[in-house]
Tab-separated table of C-alpha atoms and ligand atoms in Angstrom:
chain	number	residue	atom	x	y	z
A	1	ALA	CA	-2.533	-1.456	58.034
A	2	GLN	CA	-2.290	-3.533	54.885
A	3	LEU	CA	-1.095	-7.107	55.120
A	4	PRO	CA	2.245	-7.559	53.341
A	5	VAL	CA	0.735	-10.170	51.012
A	6	GLN	CA	-2.086	-7.818	50.030
A	7	SER	CA	0.256	-4.988	49.127
A	8	GLU	CA	2.365	-7.433	47.170
A	9	LEU	CA	-0.681	-8.504	45.167
A	10	GLU	CA	-1.544	-4.896	44.484
A	11	HIS	CA	1.982	-4.197	43.397
A	12	ASN	CA	1.917	-7.145	41.012
A	13	ALA	CA	-1.334	-6.012	39.430
A	14	SER	CA	0.043	-2.578	38.702
A	15	HIS	CA	3.641	-3.413	37.823
A	16	ASP	CA	5.408	-5.296	35.109
A	17	LEU	CA	7.034	-8.475	36.427
A	18	LEU	CA	10.042	-8.416	34.114
A	19	THR	CA	11.207	-4.828	34.533
A	20	GLY	CA	9.488	-3.847	37.766
A	21	LEU	CA	8.173	-0.705	36.084
A	22	PRO	CA	4.548	0.371	36.458
A	23	ASN	CA	2.426	-1.363	33.823
A	24	ARG	CA	-0.103	-0.206	31.252
A	25	LEU	CA	-3.017	-0.354	33.670
A	26	PHE	CA	-1.222	1.795	36.210
A	27	PHE	CA	-0.124	4.270	33.555
A	28	GLU	CA	-3.631	4.665	32.193
A	29	ARG	CA	-5.006	5.299	35.676
A	30	GLN	CA	-2.423	8.000	36.314
A	31	LEU	CA	-3.113	9.531	32.922
A	32	GLU	CA	-6.820	9.537	33.673
A	33	GLN	CA	-6.118	11.526	36.824
A	34	ALA	CA	-3.919	13.974	34.958
A	35	LEU	CA	-6.719	14.427	32.417
A	36	ALA	CA	-9.318	14.996	35.108
A	37	HIS	CA	-7.031	17.494	36.788
A	38	ALA	CA	-6.506	19.373	33.526
A	39	GLN	CA	-10.254	19.469	32.812
A	40	ALA	CA	-10.946	20.793	36.302
A	41	SER	CA	-8.230	23.449	36.265
A	42	GLY	CA	-8.423	24.390	32.586
A	43	ASP	CA	-4.632	24.045	32.390
A	44	TYR	CA	-3.780	21.584	29.643
A	45	HIS	CA	-0.004	21.658	30.023
A	46	TYR	CA	0.564	17.957	30.267
A	47	ALA	CA	2.089	15.531	27.776
A	48	VAL	CA	2.470	11.865	26.935
A	49	LEU	CA	5.575	10.367	25.363
A	50	PHE	CA	5.180	7.022	23.625
A	51	LEU	CA	8.383	5.130	22.970
A	52	ASP	CA	8.931	2.086	20.793
A	53	LEU	CA	12.339	0.415	20.474
A	54	ASP	CA	13.699	0.245	16.926
A	55	GLY	CA	16.077	-2.663	17.280
A	56	PHE	CA	14.278	-4.940	19.733
A	57	LYS	CA	12.872	-7.415	17.261
A	58	LEU	CA	16.290	-7.918	15.733
A	59	VAL	CA	17.850	-8.688	19.131
A	60	ASN	CA	14.994	-11.013	20.014
A	61	ASP	CA	15.154	-12.871	16.706
A	62	SER	CA	18.920	-13.156	16.480
A	63	LEU	CA	20.013	-13.573	20.112
A	64	GLY	CA	16.902	-15.186	21.555
A	65	HIS	CA	14.136	-14.189	23.942
A	66	ALA	CA	16.289	-14.331	27.063
A	67	SER	CA	18.582	-11.717	25.516
A	68	GLY	CA	15.556	-9.686	24.477
A	69	ASP	CA	14.373	-9.764	28.098
A	70	ASP	CA	17.824	-8.666	29.245
A	71	LEU	CA	17.758	-5.693	26.915
A	72	LEU	CA	14.295	-4.667	28.110
A	73	VAL	CA	15.434	-4.798	31.742
A	74	GLN	CA	18.484	-2.657	31.002
A	75	ILE	CA	16.494	-0.111	29.057
A	76	ALA	CA	13.872	0.053	31.785
A	77	GLU	CA	16.647	0.592	34.327
A	78	THR	CA	18.252	3.333	32.224
A	79	LEU	CA	14.940	5.153	31.869
A	80	ARG	CA	14.097	4.800	35.554
A	81	ALA	CA	17.524	5.870	36.808
A	82	ASN	CA	17.583	8.996	34.670
A	83	LEU	CA	13.965	10.049	34.447
A	84	ALA	CA	12.070	8.762	37.481
A	85	GLY	CA	12.441	12.127	39.210
A	86	HIS	CA	10.844	13.917	36.252
A	87	CYS	CA	8.118	11.616	35.065
A	88	LEU	CA	6.197	8.428	35.474
A	89	VAL	CA	7.927	5.758	33.401
A	90	ALA	CA	5.853	2.694	32.502
A	91	ARG	CA	6.287	-0.417	30.396
A	92	TYR	CA	3.253	-0.196	28.178
A	93	GLY	CA	3.695	-3.574	26.569
A	94	GLY	CA	6.234	-5.542	24.506
A	95	ASP	CA	8.991	-3.098	23.632
A	96	GLU	CA	6.843	-0.032	24.243
A	97	PHE	CA	7.342	2.392	27.107
A	98	THR	CA	5.242	5.410	28.047
A	99	LEU	CA	6.199	8.545	29.944
A	100	LEU	CA	3.967	10.991	31.786
A	101	PRO	CA	5.958	14.035	32.980
A	102	HIS	CA	5.268	15.197	36.551
A	103	GLY	CA	4.068	18.775	36.855
A	104	ALA	CA	3.370	21.219	34.040
A	105	CYS	CA	4.755	20.109	30.698
A	106	PRO	CA	4.446	22.646	27.893
A	107	ARG	CA	5.820	21.934	24.447
A	108	GLY	CA	9.397	23.022	25.135
A	109	ARG	CA	9.817	20.698	28.095
A	110	ALA	CA	8.164	17.791	26.275
A	111	GLU	CA	10.586	18.137	23.366
A	112	GLN	CA	13.574	18.378	25.718
A	113	LEU	CA	12.466	15.190	27.408
A	114	ALA	CA	12.059	13.440	24.071
A	115	GLN	CA	15.590	14.425	23.091
A	116	ARG	CA	16.886	13.231	26.426
A	117	VAL	CA	15.226	9.826	25.983
A	118	LEU	CA	16.659	9.453	22.485
A	119	ALA	CA	20.125	10.332	23.789
A	120	LEU	CA	19.810	7.802	26.626
A	121	LEU	CA	18.976	5.019	24.200
A	122	ALA	CA	21.380	6.028	21.434
A	123	GLY	CA	24.342	4.172	22.907
A	124	SER	CA	24.963	0.457	22.981
A	125	PHE	CA	23.940	-2.079	25.619
A	126	GLU	CA	25.870	-5.126	26.696
A	127	VAL	CA	23.599	-8.153	26.365
A	128	ARG	CA	25.062	-11.558	27.257
A	129	GLY	CA	28.433	-10.773	25.771
A	130	HIS	CA	27.062	-8.924	22.734
A	131	ARG	CA	27.112	-5.172	22.094
A	132	VAL	CA	23.705	-4.248	20.806
A	133	PHE	CA	22.237	-0.972	19.648
A	134	SER	CA	18.528	-0.441	19.948
A	135	GLY	CA	17.521	3.168	19.490
A	136	ALA	CA	13.899	4.227	19.780
A	137	SER	CA	11.151	6.100	17.994
A	138	LEU	CA	9.044	8.506	20.006
A	139	GLY	CA	5.594	9.958	19.585
A	140	VAL	CA	4.772	13.026	21.677
A	141	VAL	CA	1.261	14.309	22.398
A	142	LEU	CA	0.473	17.559	24.182
A	143	GLY	CA	-2.670	17.993	26.267
A	144	ARG	CA	-5.702	19.608	24.641
A	145	ALA	CA	-9.207	20.367	25.859
A	146	GLU	CA	-10.669	17.913	23.337
A	147	TYR	CA	-9.071	14.878	24.964
A	148	ARG	CA	-11.615	13.042	27.112
A	149	SER	CA	-9.938	9.709	27.742
A	150	PRO	CA	-6.460	8.182	27.970
A	151	ASP	CA	-7.351	6.077	24.910
A	152	GLN	CA	-7.542	9.132	22.676
A	153	LEU	CA	-4.196	10.460	23.837
A	154	LEU	CA	-2.476	7.122	23.515
A	155	ARG	CA	-3.932	6.555	20.056
A	156	ASP	CA	-2.537	9.900	18.872
A	157	ALA	CA	0.805	9.239	20.572
A	158	ASP	CA	0.921	5.939	18.743
A	159	THR	CA	0.144	7.655	15.425
A	160	ALA	CA	2.979	10.130	15.983
A	161	MET	CA	5.322	7.300	16.982
A	162	TYR	CA	4.603	5.491	13.709
A	163	ARG	CA	5.373	8.685	11.822
A	164	ALA	CA	8.707	8.834	13.611
A	165	LYS	CA	9.407	5.224	12.676
A	166	ALA	CA	8.456	5.765	9.057
A	167	GLY	CA	10.833	8.697	8.777
A	168	ALA	CA	14.378	8.668	10.044
A	169	LYS	CA	14.529	6.163	12.872
A	170	SER	CA	15.573	7.169	16.363
A	171	ALA	CA	13.618	10.386	16.187
A	172	TYR	CA	10.579	11.901	17.832
A	173	VAL	CA	7.489	13.338	16.200
A	174	LEU	CA	5.047	15.713	17.804
A	175	PHE	CA	1.408	14.903	17.125
A	176	ASP	CA	-0.259	17.841	15.391
A	177	HIS	CA	-3.619	18.855	13.981
A	178	ALA	CA	-2.705	17.915	10.427
A	179	MET	CA	-2.040	14.361	11.603
A	180	HIS	CA	-5.312	14.388	13.437
A	181	ALA	CA	-7.159	15.525	10.327
A	182	ALA	CA	-5.341	12.967	8.191
A	183	ALA	CA	-6.166	10.187	10.638
A	184	ARG	CA	-9.821	11.167	10.634
A	185	ALA	CA	-10.030	11.462	6.855
A	186	ARG	CA	-8.446	8.073	6.582
A	187	LEU	CA	-10.960	6.536	8.976
A	188	LYS	CA	-13.794	8.125	7.027
A	189	LEU	CA	-12.422	6.725	3.766
A	190	GLU	CA	-12.336	3.261	5.301
A	191	THR	CA	-15.966	3.412	6.363
A	192	ASP	CA	-17.026	4.889	3.036
A	193	LEU	CA	-15.236	2.166	1.129
A	194	ARG	CA	-17.176	-0.513	2.985
A	195	PHE	CA	-20.359	0.840	1.420
A	196	ALA	CA	-18.917	1.741	-1.966
A	197	LEU	CA	-19.455	-1.674	-3.525
A	198	GLN	CA	-23.010	-1.982	-2.197
A	199	ARG	CA	-23.908	1.499	-3.384
A	200	GLY	CA	-22.427	0.863	-6.815
A	201	GLU	CA	-19.852	3.642	-6.509
A	202	LEU	CA	-17.067	1.560	-7.948
A	203	ARG	CA	-16.582	2.103	-11.673
A	204	ILE	CA	-14.502	0.593	-14.411
A	205	PHE	CA	-12.711	2.896	-16.814
A	206	HIS	CA	-11.231	1.752	-20.099
A	207	THR	CA	-7.905	2.608	-21.701
A	208	PRO	CA	-7.867	1.633	-25.359
A	209	ILE	CA	-4.942	-0.480	-26.523
A	210	VAL	CA	-4.255	0.212	-30.189
A	211	ASP	CA	-2.320	-1.459	-32.958
A	212	LEU	CA	0.575	0.895	-33.675
A	213	ARG	CA	0.637	-0.060	-37.337
A	214	ASN	CA	-2.908	1.040	-38.210
A	215	GLY	CA	-4.321	2.812	-35.165
A	216	ARG	CA	-7.096	0.290	-34.681
A	217	VAL	CA	-8.419	-0.460	-31.211
A	218	GLN	CA	-7.477	-4.014	-30.329
A	219	GLY	CA	-8.659	-4.050	-26.781
A	220	PHE	CA	-8.588	-2.165	-23.516
A	221	GLU	CA	-7.142	-2.189	-20.057
A	222	ALA	CA	-9.690	-1.975	-17.264
A	223	LEU	CA	-8.870	0.510	-14.491
A	224	ALA	CA	-10.774	0.854	-11.257
A	225	ARG	CA	-12.258	4.199	-10.220
A	226	TRP	CA	-14.305	5.163	-7.210
A	227	GLN	CA	-17.054	7.730	-7.711
A	228	HIS	CA	-16.989	9.064	-4.160
A	229	PRO	CA	-20.192	10.920	-3.181
A	230	GLN	CA	-18.276	13.896	-1.730
A	231	ARG	CA	-14.745	13.729	-3.054
A	232	GLY	CA	-15.517	13.035	-6.707
A	233	LEU	CA	-13.713	10.552	-8.894
A	234	LEU	CA	-10.889	8.816	-7.003
A	235	LEU	CA	-7.928	7.072	-8.639
A	236	PRO	CA	-6.578	3.687	-7.535
A	237	ASP	CA	-3.710	5.406	-5.705
A	238	ASP	CA	-6.269	7.064	-3.448
A	239	PHE	CA	-8.006	3.895	-2.350
A	240	LEU	CA	-6.166	0.664	-3.210
A	241	ASN	CA	-4.078	0.797	-0.038
A	242	VAL	CA	-7.115	1.409	2.115
A	243	ALA	CA	-8.873	-1.437	0.320
A	244	ASP	CA	-5.922	-3.667	1.036
A	245	GLU	CA	-5.632	-2.787	4.694
A	246	THR	CA	-9.338	-3.342	5.254
A	247	GLY	CA	-9.190	-6.706	3.496
A	248	MET	CA	-11.432	-5.580	0.624
A	249	LEU	CA	-8.949	-5.500	-2.219
A	250	VAL	CA	-9.283	-9.079	-3.385
A	251	GLY	CA	-13.085	-8.897	-3.385
A	252	MET	CA	-12.906	-5.657	-5.331
A	253	ASP	CA	-10.632	-7.195	-7.934
A	254	TRP	CA	-13.047	-10.083	-8.422
A	255	TRP	CA	-15.883	-7.657	-8.896
A	256	VAL	CA	-13.834	-5.803	-11.547
A	257	LEU	CA	-12.998	-9.025	-13.324
A	258	GLU	CA	-16.606	-10.165	-13.468
A	259	GLN	CA	-17.875	-6.821	-14.727
A	260	VAL	CA	-15.170	-6.668	-17.359
A	261	CYS	CA	-15.998	-10.158	-18.602
A	262	GLU	CA	-19.696	-9.305	-18.891
A	263	ASN	CA	-19.016	-6.088	-20.809
A	264	LEU	CA	-16.430	-7.709	-23.030
A	265	LEU	CA	-18.818	-10.424	-24.120
A	266	ARG	CA	-21.597	-7.931	-24.773
A	267	TRP	CA	-19.362	-5.731	-26.945
A	268	GLN	CA	-17.944	-8.693	-28.850
A	269	ARG	CA	-21.461	-9.868	-29.689
A	270	ARG	CA	-22.923	-6.505	-30.527
A	271	MET	CA	-20.092	-5.197	-32.706
A	272	PRO	CA	-18.977	-7.624	-35.408
A	273	ALA	CA	-15.854	-5.532	-36.037
A	274	HIS	CA	-14.868	-6.218	-32.433
A	275	ALA	CA	-15.734	-9.908	-32.245
A	276	ARG	CA	-12.190	-10.538	-30.999
A	277	LEU	CA	-11.921	-7.483	-28.751
A	278	ARG	CA	-9.482	-8.111	-25.892
A	279	ALA	CA	-9.687	-7.050	-22.262
A	280	SER	CA	-6.787	-6.674	-19.870
A	281	VAL	CA	-7.334	-6.775	-16.127
A	282	ASN	CA	-4.845	-5.942	-13.373
A	283	VAL	CA	-4.172	-8.707	-10.895
A	284	ASP	CA	-2.772	-7.461	-7.652
A	285	ASP	CA	0.061	-9.398	-5.996
A	286	ARG	CA	-2.236	-10.209	-3.116
A	287	GLN	CA	-4.902	-11.542	-5.448
A	288	PHE	CA	-2.225	-13.530	-7.216
A	289	ALA	CA	-1.240	-15.151	-3.903
A	290	ASP	CA	-4.843	-16.259	-3.295
A	291	PRO	CA	-4.712	-20.085	-3.385
A	292	ASN	CA	-8.168	-20.151	-4.999
A	293	LEU	CA	-7.180	-17.833	-7.842
A	294	VAL	CA	-7.263	-20.409	-10.621
A	295	GLU	CA	-10.506	-22.032	-9.447
A	296	HIS	CA	-12.168	-18.685	-8.956
A	297	LEU	CA	-11.166	-17.474	-12.398
A	298	ARG	CA	-12.417	-20.704	-13.925
A	299	SER	CA	-15.828	-20.126	-12.368
A	300	VAL	CA	-15.963	-16.503	-13.576
A	301	LEU	CA	-15.130	-17.656	-17.106
A	302	LEU	CA	-17.822	-20.323	-16.981
A	303	LYS	CA	-20.397	-18.034	-15.464
A	304	THR	CA	-19.881	-15.202	-17.960
A	305	GLY	CA	-19.136	-17.382	-20.992
A	306	VAL	CA	-16.276	-15.189	-22.142
A	307	ASP	CA	-13.719	-16.670	-24.550
A	308	PRO	CA	-10.595	-16.991	-22.349
A	309	SER	CA	-8.257	-16.219	-25.240
A	310	THR	CA	-9.677	-12.677	-25.344
A	311	LEU	CA	-8.914	-12.044	-21.684
A	312	ALA	CA	-5.477	-11.006	-20.408
A	313	LEU	CA	-4.272	-10.757	-16.845
A	314	GLU	CA	-1.642	-8.134	-16.028
A	315	ILE	CA	0.777	-9.337	-13.411
A	316	THR	CA	3.816	-7.432	-12.131
A	317	GLU	CA	7.320	-8.793	-11.941
A	318	THR	CA	7.206	-8.687	-8.156
A	319	VAL	CA	5.418	-12.046	-8.051
A	320	PHE	CA	8.768	-13.553	-9.038
A	321	ARG	CA	10.624	-11.982	-6.211
A	322	ARG	CA	9.169	-14.482	-3.802
A	323	GLY	CA	10.883	-16.903	-6.139
A	324	SER	CA	8.480	-19.637	-5.206
A	325	ASP	CA	7.337	-22.706	-7.065
A	326	GLU	CA	3.851	-21.652	-6.076
A	327	ALA	CA	4.047	-18.599	-8.336
A	328	ALA	CA	5.158	-20.784	-11.239
A	329	GLN	CA	2.347	-23.240	-10.546
A	330	THR	CA	-0.240	-20.484	-10.435
A	331	LEU	CA	1.012	-19.113	-13.763
A	332	HIS	CA	0.704	-22.523	-15.384
A	333	GLY	CA	-2.736	-23.041	-13.859
A	334	LEU	CA	-3.891	-19.710	-15.301
A	335	LYS	CA	-2.347	-20.524	-18.646
A	336	GLN	CA	-4.267	-23.785	-18.778
A	337	LEU	CA	-7.516	-21.851	-18.502
A	338	GLY	CA	-6.583	-20.282	-21.831
A	339	VAL	CA	-6.151	-16.673	-20.703
A	340	SER	CA	-3.185	-14.513	-21.757
A	341	LEU	CA	-0.601	-13.431	-19.244
A	342	VAL	CA	1.010	-10.005	-19.471
A	343	VAL	CA	3.951	-8.760	-17.415
A	344	ASP	CA	2.946	-5.285	-16.266
A	345	ASP	CA	5.418	-2.436	-15.625
A	346	PHE	CA	8.124	-4.455	-17.328
A	347	GLY	CA	11.650	-3.251	-16.638
A	348	THR	CA	11.073	-1.936	-13.127
A	349	GLY	CA	11.105	-5.124	-11.079
A	350	TYR	CA	14.734	-6.210	-11.376
A	351	SER	CA	13.849	-9.839	-11.948
A	352	SER	CA	16.121	-11.938	-14.109
A	353	LEU	CA	15.286	-12.254	-17.782
A	354	ASP	CA	15.760	-15.973	-17.291
A	355	SER	CA	12.697	-16.176	-15.064
A	356	PHE	CA	10.569	-14.802	-17.914
A	357	ALA	CA	12.064	-17.092	-20.486
A	358	ALA	CA	10.959	-20.019	-18.331
A	359	SER	CA	7.463	-18.669	-17.576
A	360	PRO	CA	4.342	-18.969	-19.707
A	361	PHE	CA	3.878	-15.268	-20.444
A	362	ASP	CA	2.347	-14.010	-23.678
A	363	ALA	CA	3.225	-10.340	-23.561
A	364	LEU	CA	5.353	-7.662	-21.913
A	365	LYS	CA	4.082	-4.213	-21.125
A	366	ILE	CA	6.985	-1.759	-21.087
A	367	ASP	CA	6.765	0.523	-18.098
A	368	ARG	CA	5.670	4.115	-18.611
A	369	SER	CA	8.892	5.474	-17.078
A	370	PHE	CA	10.926	4.309	-20.096
A	371	ILE	CA	8.440	5.629	-22.648
A	372	ARG	CA	8.066	9.055	-21.067
A	373	ASP	CA	11.496	10.346	-22.061
A	374	MET	CA	12.595	7.826	-24.669
A	375	VAL	CA	12.820	10.497	-27.335
A	376	THR	CA	15.415	12.489	-25.377
A	377	ASN	CA	16.924	9.917	-23.014
A	378	PHE	CA	19.385	7.719	-24.870
A	379	ARG	CA	19.597	5.151	-22.060
A	380	HIS	CA	15.856	4.633	-21.913
A	381	ARG	CA	15.667	4.345	-25.683
A	382	ALA	CA	18.352	1.663	-25.510
A	383	ILE	CA	16.368	-0.195	-22.840
A	384	VAL	CA	13.214	-0.080	-24.965
A	385	ARG	CA	15.174	-1.341	-27.970
A	386	THR	CA	16.617	-4.196	-25.899
A	387	ILE	CA	13.231	-5.160	-24.511
A	388	ALA	CA	11.792	-5.133	-28.033
A	389	ALA	CA	14.524	-7.465	-29.281
A	390	PHE	CA	14.066	-9.757	-26.282
A	391	ALA	CA	10.301	-9.875	-26.850
A	392	GLU	CA	10.763	-10.696	-30.502
A	393	ASP	CA	13.187	-13.542	-29.780
A	394	MET	CA	10.907	-14.914	-27.093
A	395	ARG	CA	7.876	-14.488	-29.371
A	396	LEU	CA	6.162	-12.292	-26.822
A	397	ASP	CA	3.778	-9.505	-27.730
A	398	LEU	CA	4.938	-6.065	-26.738
A	399	ILE	CA	2.780	-3.247	-25.456
A	400	ALA	CA	4.018	0.241	-24.631
A	401	GLU	CA	2.122	2.135	-21.952
A	402	GLY	CA	1.965	5.855	-21.304
A	403	VAL	CA	2.403	6.895	-24.942
A	404	GLU	CA	1.628	10.597	-25.073
A	405	THR	CA	3.128	11.917	-28.317
A	406	ALA	CA	3.099	10.907	-31.981
A	407	GLU	CA	6.891	11.044	-31.868
A	408	GLN	CA	6.998	8.342	-29.199
A	409	ALA	CA	4.536	6.252	-31.181
A	410	GLY	CA	6.642	6.554	-34.315
A	411	LEU	CA	9.825	5.611	-32.494
A	412	LEU	CA	8.126	2.610	-30.902
A	413	ARG	CA	6.855	1.451	-34.282
A	414	ASP	CA	10.410	1.700	-35.665
A	415	LEU	CA	11.710	-0.373	-32.762
A	416	GLY	CA	9.225	-3.122	-33.573
A	417	CYS	CA	6.647	-2.509	-30.892
A	418	THR	CA	3.186	-3.444	-32.135
A	419	MET	CA	0.779	-2.192	-29.500
A	420	ALA	CA	0.417	0.914	-27.393
A	421	GLN	CA	-1.834	2.690	-24.952
A	422	GLY	CA	-1.708	6.158	-23.484
A	423	PHE	CA	-3.090	9.671	-23.548
A	424	LEU	CA	-2.131	10.027	-27.232
A	425	TYR	CA	-5.037	7.708	-27.985
A	426	ALA	CA	-7.397	8.348	-25.107
A	427	PRO	CA	-7.476	8.801	-21.369
A	428	ALA	CA	-9.208	6.144	-19.298
A	429	LEU	CA	-12.866	6.371	-20.394
A	430	PRO	CA	-16.129	5.536	-18.668
A	431	GLN	CA	-18.267	2.843	-20.234
A	432	ALA	CA	-20.476	4.936	-22.528
A	433	GLU	CA	-17.575	6.930	-23.969
A	434	PHE	CA	-15.530	3.838	-24.552
A	435	GLU	CA	-18.478	2.216	-26.344
A	436	ALA	CA	-18.681	5.226	-28.651
A	437	LEU	CA	-14.982	4.915	-29.383
A	438	LEU	CA	-15.427	1.234	-30.194
A	439	GLU	CA	-18.236	2.034	-32.584
A	440	SER	CA	-15.931	4.387	-34.458
A	441	GLY	CA	-13.200	1.755	-34.477
A	442	PHE	CA	-10.307	4.162	-33.975
A	443	ALA	CA	-8.887	5.944	-31.015
A	444	GLN	CA	-8.810	9.673	-31.649
A	445	GLN	CA	-5.235	10.901	-31.481
A	446	SER	CA	-5.117	14.094	-29.528
A	447	ASN	CA	-2.187	15.610	-31.441
A	448	SER	CA	-3.414	13.900	-34.577
A	449	SER	CA	-0.870	12.177	-36.712
A	450	PRO	CA	-3.022	11.425	-39.774
A	451	SER	CA	-0.890	8.526	-41.005
A	452	ALA	CA	-1.616	6.545	-37.855
A	453	VAL	CA	-5.347	7.188	-37.935
A	454	ALA	CA	-6.073	6.734	-41.599
B	501	C2E	P1	-0.993	0.443	-14.280
B	501	C2E	O1	-1.546	-0.928	-14.454
B	501	C2E	O2	0.426	0.643	-14.655
B	501	C2E	O3	-2.005	1.390	-15.060
B	501	C2E	C1	-1.662	2.403	-15.915
B	501	C2E	C2	-1.832	3.752	-15.257
B	501	C2E	O4	-1.266	4.734	-16.106
B	501	C2E	C3	-3.271	4.175	-15.066
B	501	C2E	O5	-3.345	4.957	-13.887
B	501	C2E	C4	-3.536	5.038	-16.282
B	501	C2E	O6	-4.565	5.970	-16.105
B	501	C2E	C5	-2.206	5.734	-16.415
B	501	C2E	N1	-1.966	6.197	-17.767
B	501	C2E	C6	-2.457	5.660	-18.909
B	501	C2E	N2	-1.980	6.318	-19.981
B	501	C2E	C7	-1.153	7.293	-19.522
B	501	C2E	C8	-0.337	8.309	-20.173
B	501	C2E	O7	-0.255	8.442	-21.398
B	501	C2E	N3	0.389	9.126	-19.370
B	501	C2E	C9	0.332	9.016	-18.013
B	501	C2E	N4	1.069	9.871	-17.295
B	501	C2E	N5	-0.408	8.069	-17.370
B	501	C2E	C10	-1.146	7.211	-18.125
B	501	C2E	P2	-4.389	4.621	-12.768
B	501	C2E	O8	-5.718	4.336	-13.350
B	501	C2E	O9	-4.260	5.710	-11.753
B	501	C2E	O10	-3.875	3.276	-12.139
B	501	C2E	C11	-2.761	3.199	-11.332
B	501	C2E	C12	-2.466	1.773	-10.968
B	501	C2E	O11	-3.497	1.225	-10.149
B	501	C2E	C13	-2.413	0.827	-12.170
B	501	C2E	O12	-1.157	0.925	-12.754
B	501	C2E	C14	-2.705	-0.504	-11.543
B	501	C2E	O13	-1.525	-1.094	-11.034
B	501	C2E	C15	-3.607	-0.165	-10.394
B	501	C2E	N6	-4.983	-0.537	-10.740
B	501	C2E	C16	-5.883	0.131	-11.500
B	501	C2E	N7	-7.064	-0.528	-11.559
B	501	C2E	C17	-6.910	-1.652	-10.828
B	501	C2E	C18	-7.774	-2.758	-10.509
B	501	C2E	O14	-8.927	-2.875	-10.932
B	501	C2E	N8	-7.251	-3.731	-9.702
B	501	C2E	C19	-5.971	-3.668	-9.245
B	501	C2E	N9	-5.520	-4.646	-8.474
B	501	C2E	N10	-5.157	-2.649	-9.527
B	501	C2E	C20	-5.598	-1.647	-10.315
B	502	CA	CA1	-1.724	-2.467	-15.785
B	503	CA	CA1	1.586	-0.619	-15.996
């Protein structure tokens, strides 16, 4: 027979000290057995439910860790008291619990269980004199022949749980093939992106910025594109998030900036008519928060020899929302390098006009959403008119983006806007096509309004 102390040690290794529930290790061992049993019998009717509390962090942060512990113990007790006869209930870690139903568990039963769990946790708990609500998000995975290890199941359960959290909270989501495919595609994109820079798949496209009064190209905005070997030309929306999450975004932005500076200088030198050509580069919020931003930009300017007054950085209003002195300092540091600062997507960030008046910006770029329907939408036209008046008083340049029709261009000119970009003039162009456009000096208007091109 086992010595009492030995069985106690074994119990401690397989159970969570706080709640007394089986722990992650124990759960994974049981799941491994269930998997082996399914493989042997060819009956894949098992399931895993992965539960994450919605309100735990709030309780922990506001009432303290001891209260957080209390809540976990009560939730563990609730789950055990109501479900222990039907499934293995484990504390997987932190505020995560996992369930492995005993016996066959086809889809219907798994969903019933999920609903039961949500109902059990929907009410309030009494924690040290406070009524707290937690609620939970659940990911549910059903057994399949492809699953070889507990890791794979738990990863998919976790994916489904995050879907549940992202949607309406206190819900469950069943992991399905589409999610599996999406997760795999996403992983592939991440690996591909790691090689994209090395393989030279990243491209810069150019959107001409024209003078509304005479149609002349004044400069361009640089936009990143990824020439993916299988998927074709990808837009920033397709890969900027992945780049961010893999920590590659800032490096990518520096690459863009350097390339743009090199091209800009070459064009300025080669084409006398464009000796003062201007380039505009997007600076992501995360790049803006980089403490080395100013120093790094200084070195790029030195290295490429570009005249800083012909380079503009586009920064969104959201940098103000942090309301920090750091943001103001960075802006002044950039300004001292001699570059222009443009507020991108102006009008969408809800920051106070006062913060702009006090900041060293040179230009505002009115967001596309106001331009799109300004001809028919009175409110948006009024906003554009107000922004134009504000810019004039503050002596800021004004650029309209997303101009698609000659009517919009005419209206903007009447409102005092001097510069514009958009499909009316040209889509974002690869290098060679943009060079050809520069040589001609004018952006071709697609629904040609001769007065603006002449
Ligand atoms: P953004 O800075 O507001 O860029 C303008 C977007 O509007 C571009 O989309 C451009 O192709 C599109 N556009 C231009 N003219 C028109 C038009 O007349 N009509 C319509 N419907 N759209 C027009 P894109 O290239 O997909 O870029 C999306 C966003 O990705 C950009 O928004 C910018 O925030 C970001 N981005 C692009 N390149 C870079 C980059 O190199 N670095 C960073 N950090 N962000 C970038
Ligand atoms: Ca921009
Ligand atoms: Ca914009």
